[in-house]
Amino acid sequence: MADISEIHLPQLVTDLAFILGTAGVTTLIFKKLKQPVVLGYILAGLLVSPNFPLLPSVVDGANITVWGEIGVIFLLFSLGLEFSFKKLAKVGGTASITALTEVVGMLLFGYLTGKFLGWSTMDSIFLGGILSISSTTIIIRAFDELGMKSQKFVGLVFGALIVEDLVAILLMVLLSTVAVSHGFGGEAMLLSILKLAFFLALWFLGGIYLIPTFLRKSKKLMNDETLLVISVALCLLMVVLASKAGFSPALGAFIMGSILAETVYTEKIEHLTKSVKDLFGAVFFVSVGMLIDPQMLVEHAGPVILITFVTIFGKFFSSALGALISGQPLKQSIQVGLSLSQIGEFSFIIATLGVTLNVTSDFLYPIAVAVSAITTFTTPFLIKMSEPFYNLLERHLPERWKAALTNYSSGAQTISSASDWQLVLKAFGQTIIVNAVVMLGIILLAINFLAPFVAANIPSTLWSNLLTVFVALVFMSPFIWALAIKQIQNPAYTRLWRDKKYTRGPLVAMETGRYVLALLLVGFLLDRLFSIQVALIIAAVLIGVVFPLLTKRLRTTYDRIEQRFLTNLNARETENVDPAKKLLPWDAHLAHFTVSPESPAVGKTLIELAIRERYGVSIAQIERGRLILPIPRGNERLYPADRITVIGTDQQLEEFRPLVETVAAEEEMVSLQPDVSLRQLQVDERFPFLGRNIRESGIREKTMGLIVGIERDGERILNPDPDTIFSLGDIVWLAGETRLIKTLE
């Protein structure tokens, strides 16, 4: 029997025990002090690092760094689950303007700061790059700890962060080009943008088509354990694909999270992976704390203080300005600006790039770490003070300034009707981009993987090339037909063709362009395996003769593919009506709370609590185990562990929270059950309750519904008084059973 003293314990286990033990103690202290635990993790990292000699230090720092990188992956995966591509598209324009304004502004501020300090041109350029990207992981954790994820501005912050991550990839390419050639490589920049756009589109289209279908077909075999394993496997698979394509692993994790967010499993996956994310995320923040060197902070105290000041105020100014330009109200712009006032993981990557290329000075990386550490500590406090700062600013702003900002914001968010040309160009653009991306993806797979495999098994080059082309064309054929031959079914197209003869020339040119693009893509595949002359002849015969003869079969196949894609894309909306989207015009939204056993509301009826009168919010649903109570009546009581869905503004929800949650709990956006919806009704001559007030109409009893708001003459009345009379032209927002509400439409 071996001596127990000879058993070898891996150093990683010892380090993790030390790290997690220290982190546990510090986070308990920070919880007691009511401070965000992310600060406790960073302090724990400082305590276990070699820079703090009073305690033992971590021995195997490289492995801890790897665990920290895994933490970033799971944090971004979690963000993707909460913020799908369709949500990104909804705030895309606003988020893009905000993020790009911030990045450009900080590139300029960083460069000027470096020059002011007497640094070289290359150090100054890299400093601008380091300061331009905010920290996604730090902001996510700060929002989690502060319980602010339900607030309206958070969606814009998340959108801006994702845009920044995409910009950071291009920024690294640009900085590499500048470092090597001492000039700006415009061609390399353009190719990187096109490459990124192509892979994003390809991954999204392929992921939405394949993954929800796979999950749906294996539903009977799927338990919690299997779903967790499959979700993590898909996440890491996309991380590998993103890395192979030359992108950030974190970007791959976010993309897979966004794809899974379109499935009906998203809430369950988020719940199952939360513990994994929390564990690895804790190690990541500890690893950030380990990079803090107090001696380096003292040695470079002057530059660190100056750059920290520039980071906080520069990023606040540039991102708030970008949000204002994009049409956001002043309050949300200030909240966004103060939330983005830090640097993080991408800053470390950019700083490391300068060291690797040997074009930056030795002091730049330690300064970046120090500034990141300081701004990490300040981030939660800046986020908390954003609303008080807005209130202070509003009291001192001239009235005409406030009126001008309000008018600009309202005007910028007004949706104007699209012209016929806009509609036609959008239809052409979708058809061309979607089908061209899929065709190019099939071509790359055929050339890089299928052709070598076939050539290894078939000695004849001619026959192996013919087989490769045949297989590729079989998969490409529905998309070739859709790109080159399928008619654009759009009323605007018909109007332009029929009513305005001078528009037929551009329409014919666009149709010809579709055909030519399909010809070039098929020719590109054939050219890789045959001569250019043979490639063009075969491509022309296929598209001009063969595919028109197979129109019916190709149309059926393409329609089936398109229908499956759309079914997968809209699966969540089909199974869960999301009334939060209907509330976007209002400064109100849905939030979910769990009633704590210690809550003073336990055992009381809704009438006794007078929630609507005291807090201005409305309870839309109570979930009690398997029992769902949509639009509960006033005599319904609240019980411990009830999950309640509440409608209100940020301020109203924050005032309401202490009533039901005596211990801070994570608040999240949720959707109602399929039989409950929030619908918009127009009061016209046929409206059955015209001229009657809400109480007399009995609309609540007839629809099992709740009047959430009324829009009248441009004024929005949230939670109207029961004596409010329905007037001609009113727009009524009614939450209740979909089937009953439809009887009024």
Coordinates of N, CA and C in Angstrom, one line a residue, residues 576-659:
N576 N -44.3 32.0 -26.8 CA -44.4 33.0 -25.7 C -44.6 34.4 -26.3
V577 N -45.8 34.9 -26.1 CA -46.1 36.3 -26.6 C -45.2 37.2 -25.7
D578 N -44.5 38.2 -26.3 CA -43.7 39.1 -25.6 C -44.2 40.5 -25.6
P579 N -45.1 40.8 -24.6 CA -45.7 42.1 -24.6 C -44.7 43.2 -24.2
A580 N -43.5 42.9 -23.8 CA -42.6 44.0 -23.5 C -42.3 44.8 -24.7
K581 N -42.3 44.1 -25.9 CA -42.0 44.8 -27.1 C -43.1 45.8 -27.5
K582 N -44.3 45.4 -27.1 CA -45.4 46.4 -27.4 C -45.3 47.6 -26.5
L583 N -44.6 47.5 -25.4 CA -44.5 48.7 -24.5 C -43.4 49.6 -24.8
L584 N -42.7 49.3 -25.9 CA -41.5 50.2 -26.2 C -41.8 51.7 -26.3
P585 N -43.0 52.1 -26.9 CA -43.3 53.5 -26.9 C -43.4 54.1 -25.6
W586 N -43.6 53.3 -24.5 CA -43.9 53.9 -23.2 C -42.6 53.8 -22.4
D587 N -42.4 54.6 -21.4 CA -41.3 54.4 -20.4 C -41.7 53.4 -19.4
A588 N -42.2 52.3 -19.8 CA -42.6 51.2 -18.9 C -42.2 49.9 -19.6
H589 N -42.1 48.8 -18.8 CA -41.8 47.5 -19.3 C -42.1 46.5 -18.2
L590 N -42.0 45.2 -18.6 CA -42.3 44.1 -17.7 C -41.1 43.7 -16.9
A591 N -41.3 43.4 -15.6 CA -40.2 42.9 -14.8 C -40.8 41.7 -13.9
H592 N -39.9 40.9 -13.5 CA -40.3 39.7 -12.8 C -39.7 39.7 -11.4
F593 N -40.6 39.4 -10.4 CA -40.1 39.4 -9.0 C -40.6 38.1 -8.3
T594 N -39.9 37.6 -7.3 CA -40.3 36.5 -6.5 C -40.6 37.0 -5.1
V595 N -41.8 36.6 -4.6 CA -42.2 37.1 -3.3 C -41.4 36.4 -2.2
S596 N -40.7 37.1 -1.4 CA -39.9 36.5 -0.3 C -40.8 36.1 0.8
P597 N -40.4 35.1 1.6 CA -41.2 34.6 2.7 C -41.4 35.7 3.8
E598 N -40.4 36.6 3.9 CA -40.4 37.7 4.9 C -41.1 38.9 4.4
S599 N -41.6 38.9 3.2 CA -42.3 40.1 2.6 C -43.5 40.5 3.4
P600 N -43.7 41.8 3.7 CA -44.9 42.2 4.4 C -46.2 42.0 3.6
A601 N -46.0 41.7 2.3 CA -47.2 41.6 1.4 C -47.8 40.2 1.5
V602 N -47.1 39.2 2.1 CA -47.5 37.8 2.2 C -48.8 37.7 2.9
G603 N -49.8 37.0 2.3 CA -51.1 36.8 2.9 C -52.1 37.9 2.7
K604 N -51.7 39.0 2.1 CA -52.6 40.1 1.9 C -53.2 40.1 0.5
T605 N -54.4 40.6 0.3 CA -55.0 40.7 -1.0 C -54.4 41.9 -1.7
L606 N -54.6 41.9 -3.1 CA -54.1 43.0 -3.9 C -54.9 44.3 -3.6
I607 N -56.2 44.1 -3.2 CA -56.9 45.3 -2.8 C -56.4 45.9 -1.5
E608 N -56.0 45.0 -0.5 CA -55.4 45.5 0.7 C -54.1 46.2 0.5
L609 N -53.3 45.6 -0.4 CA -52.0 46.2 -0.7 C -52.0 47.5 -1.5
A610 N -53.1 47.7 -2.2 CA -53.3 48.9 -3.0 C -52.0 49.2 -3.8
I611 N -51.5 48.2 -4.5 CA -50.2 48.3 -5.2 C -50.3 49.4 -6.3
R612 N -51.4 49.4 -7.0 CA -51.5 50.4 -8.2 C -51.5 51.8 -7.6
E613 N -52.3 52.0 -6.5 CA -52.4 53.4 -6.0 C -51.1 53.8 -5.3
R614 N -50.4 52.9 -4.6 CA -49.2 53.3 -3.9 C -48.0 53.4 -4.8
Y615 N -47.8 52.5 -5.7 CA -46.6 52.5 -6.5 C -46.8 52.8 -8.0
G616 N -48.0 52.8 -8.5 CA -48.2 53.1 -9.9 C -48.0 51.9 -10.8
V617 N -47.7 50.7 -10.3 CA -47.4 49.5 -11.1 C -48.7 48.7 -11.2
S618 N -48.7 47.8 -12.1 CA -49.8 46.8 -12.3 C -49.3 45.4 -12.3
I619 N -50.0 44.5 -11.6 CA -49.6 43.1 -11.6 C -50.3 42.4 -12.8
A620 N -49.5 41.9 -13.8 CA -50.1 41.3 -15.0 C -50.3 39.8 -14.8
Q621 N -49.5 39.2 -13.9 CA -49.6 37.7 -13.8 C -49.0 37.3 -12.5
I622 N -49.6 36.2 -11.9 CA -49.0 35.5 -10.8 C -48.8 34.1 -11.2
E623 N -47.6 33.6 -11.0 CA -47.2 32.2 -11.2 C -47.0 31.5 -9.9
R624 N -47.8 30.5 -9.6 CA -47.7 29.8 -8.3 C -47.5 28.3 -8.6
G625 N -46.2 27.9 -8.6 CA -46.0 26.5 -9.0 C -46.4 26.3 -10.4
R626 N -47.3 25.4 -10.7 CA -47.8 25.1 -12.0 C -49.1 25.9 -12.3
L627 N -49.6 26.7 -11.3 CA -50.8 27.5 -11.5 C -50.4 28.8 -12.0
I628 N -51.1 29.2 -13.1 CA -50.8 30.5 -13.7 C -52.1 31.4 -13.5
L629 N -52.0 32.6 -12.9 CA -53.1 33.5 -12.7 C -52.9 34.7 -13.6
P630 N -53.4 34.7 -14.8 CA -53.2 36.0 -15.6 C -54.2 37.0 -15.2
I631 N -53.7 38.3 -15.1 CA -54.5 39.4 -14.7 C -55.3 39.1 -13.4
P632 N -54.6 38.9 -12.3 CA -55.3 38.5 -11.1 C -56.3 39.6 -10.6
R633 N -57.4 39.1 -9.9 CA -58.4 40.0 -9.4 C -57.9 40.6 -8.0
G634 N -58.7 41.5 -7.6 CA -58.3 42.3 -6.4 C -58.3 41.4 -5.1
N635 N -59.1 40.4 -5.1 CA -59.2 39.5 -3.9 C -58.1 38.4 -3.9
E636 N -57.3 38.4 -4.9 CA -56.2 37.4 -4.9 C -55.1 37.8 -3.9
R637 N -54.6 36.8 -3.1 CA -53.6 37.0 -2.1 C -52.2 36.7 -2.7
L638 N -51.1 37.3 -2.1 CA -49.8 36.9 -2.4 C -49.2 35.9 -1.4
Y639 N -48.5 34.9 -1.9 CA -47.9 33.9 -1.0 C -46.4 33.8 -1.3
P640 N -45.7 33.2 -0.3 CA -44.2 33.1 -0.5 C -43.9 32.3 -1.8
A641 N -42.9 32.7 -2.5 CA -42.4 32.0 -3.7 C -43.3 32.3 -4.9
D642 N -44.3 33.1 -4.8 CA -45.1 33.5 -5.9 C -44.2 34.3 -6.9
R643 N -44.3 34.0 -8.2 CA -43.5 34.7 -9.2 C -44.5 35.7 -9.9
I644 N -44.3 37.0 -9.7 CA -45.2 37.9 -10.2 C -44.6 38.8 -11.3
T645 N -45.4 39.0 -12.4 CA -45.0 39.8 -13.5 C -45.6 41.2 -13.3
V646 N -44.8 42.2 -13.3 CA -45.3 43.6 -13.0 C -45.0 44.5 -14.1
I647 N -45.9 45.5 -14.4 CA -45.7 46.5 -15.4 C -45.5 47.8 -14.8
G648 N -44.4 48.5 -15.1 CA -44.1 49.9 -14.6 C -42.9 50.5 -15.1
T649 N -42.6 51.7 -14.7 CA -41.3 52.3 -15.1 C -40.2 51.9 -14.2
D650 N -39.0 52.3 -14.6 CA -37.8 52.0 -13.8 C -38.0 52.4 -12.4
Q651 N -38.4 53.7 -12.2 CA -38.5 54.2 -10.8 C -39.6 53.5 -10.1
Q652 N -40.8 53.3 -10.7 CA -41.9 52.6 -10.0 C -41.5 51.2 -9.6
L653 N -40.8 50.5 -10.5 CA -40.4 49.1 -10.1 C -39.4 49.1 -9.0
E654 N -38.4 50.1 -9.0 CA -37.5 50.1 -7.9 C -38.1 50.4 -6.6
E655 N -39.2 51.3 -6.6 CA -39.9 51.6 -5.3 C -40.7 50.4 -4.9
F656 N -41.2 49.6 -5.9 CA -42.1 48.5 -5.5 C -41.3 47.3 -5.0
R657 N -40.0 47.1 -5.5 CA -39.2 45.9 -5.2 C -39.2 45.6 -3.7
P658 N -38.9 46.6 -2.8 CA -38.8 46.2 -1.3 C -40.0 45.6 -0.7
L659 N -41.2 45.9 -1.4 CA -42.4 45.3 -0.8 C -42.5 43.8 -0.9

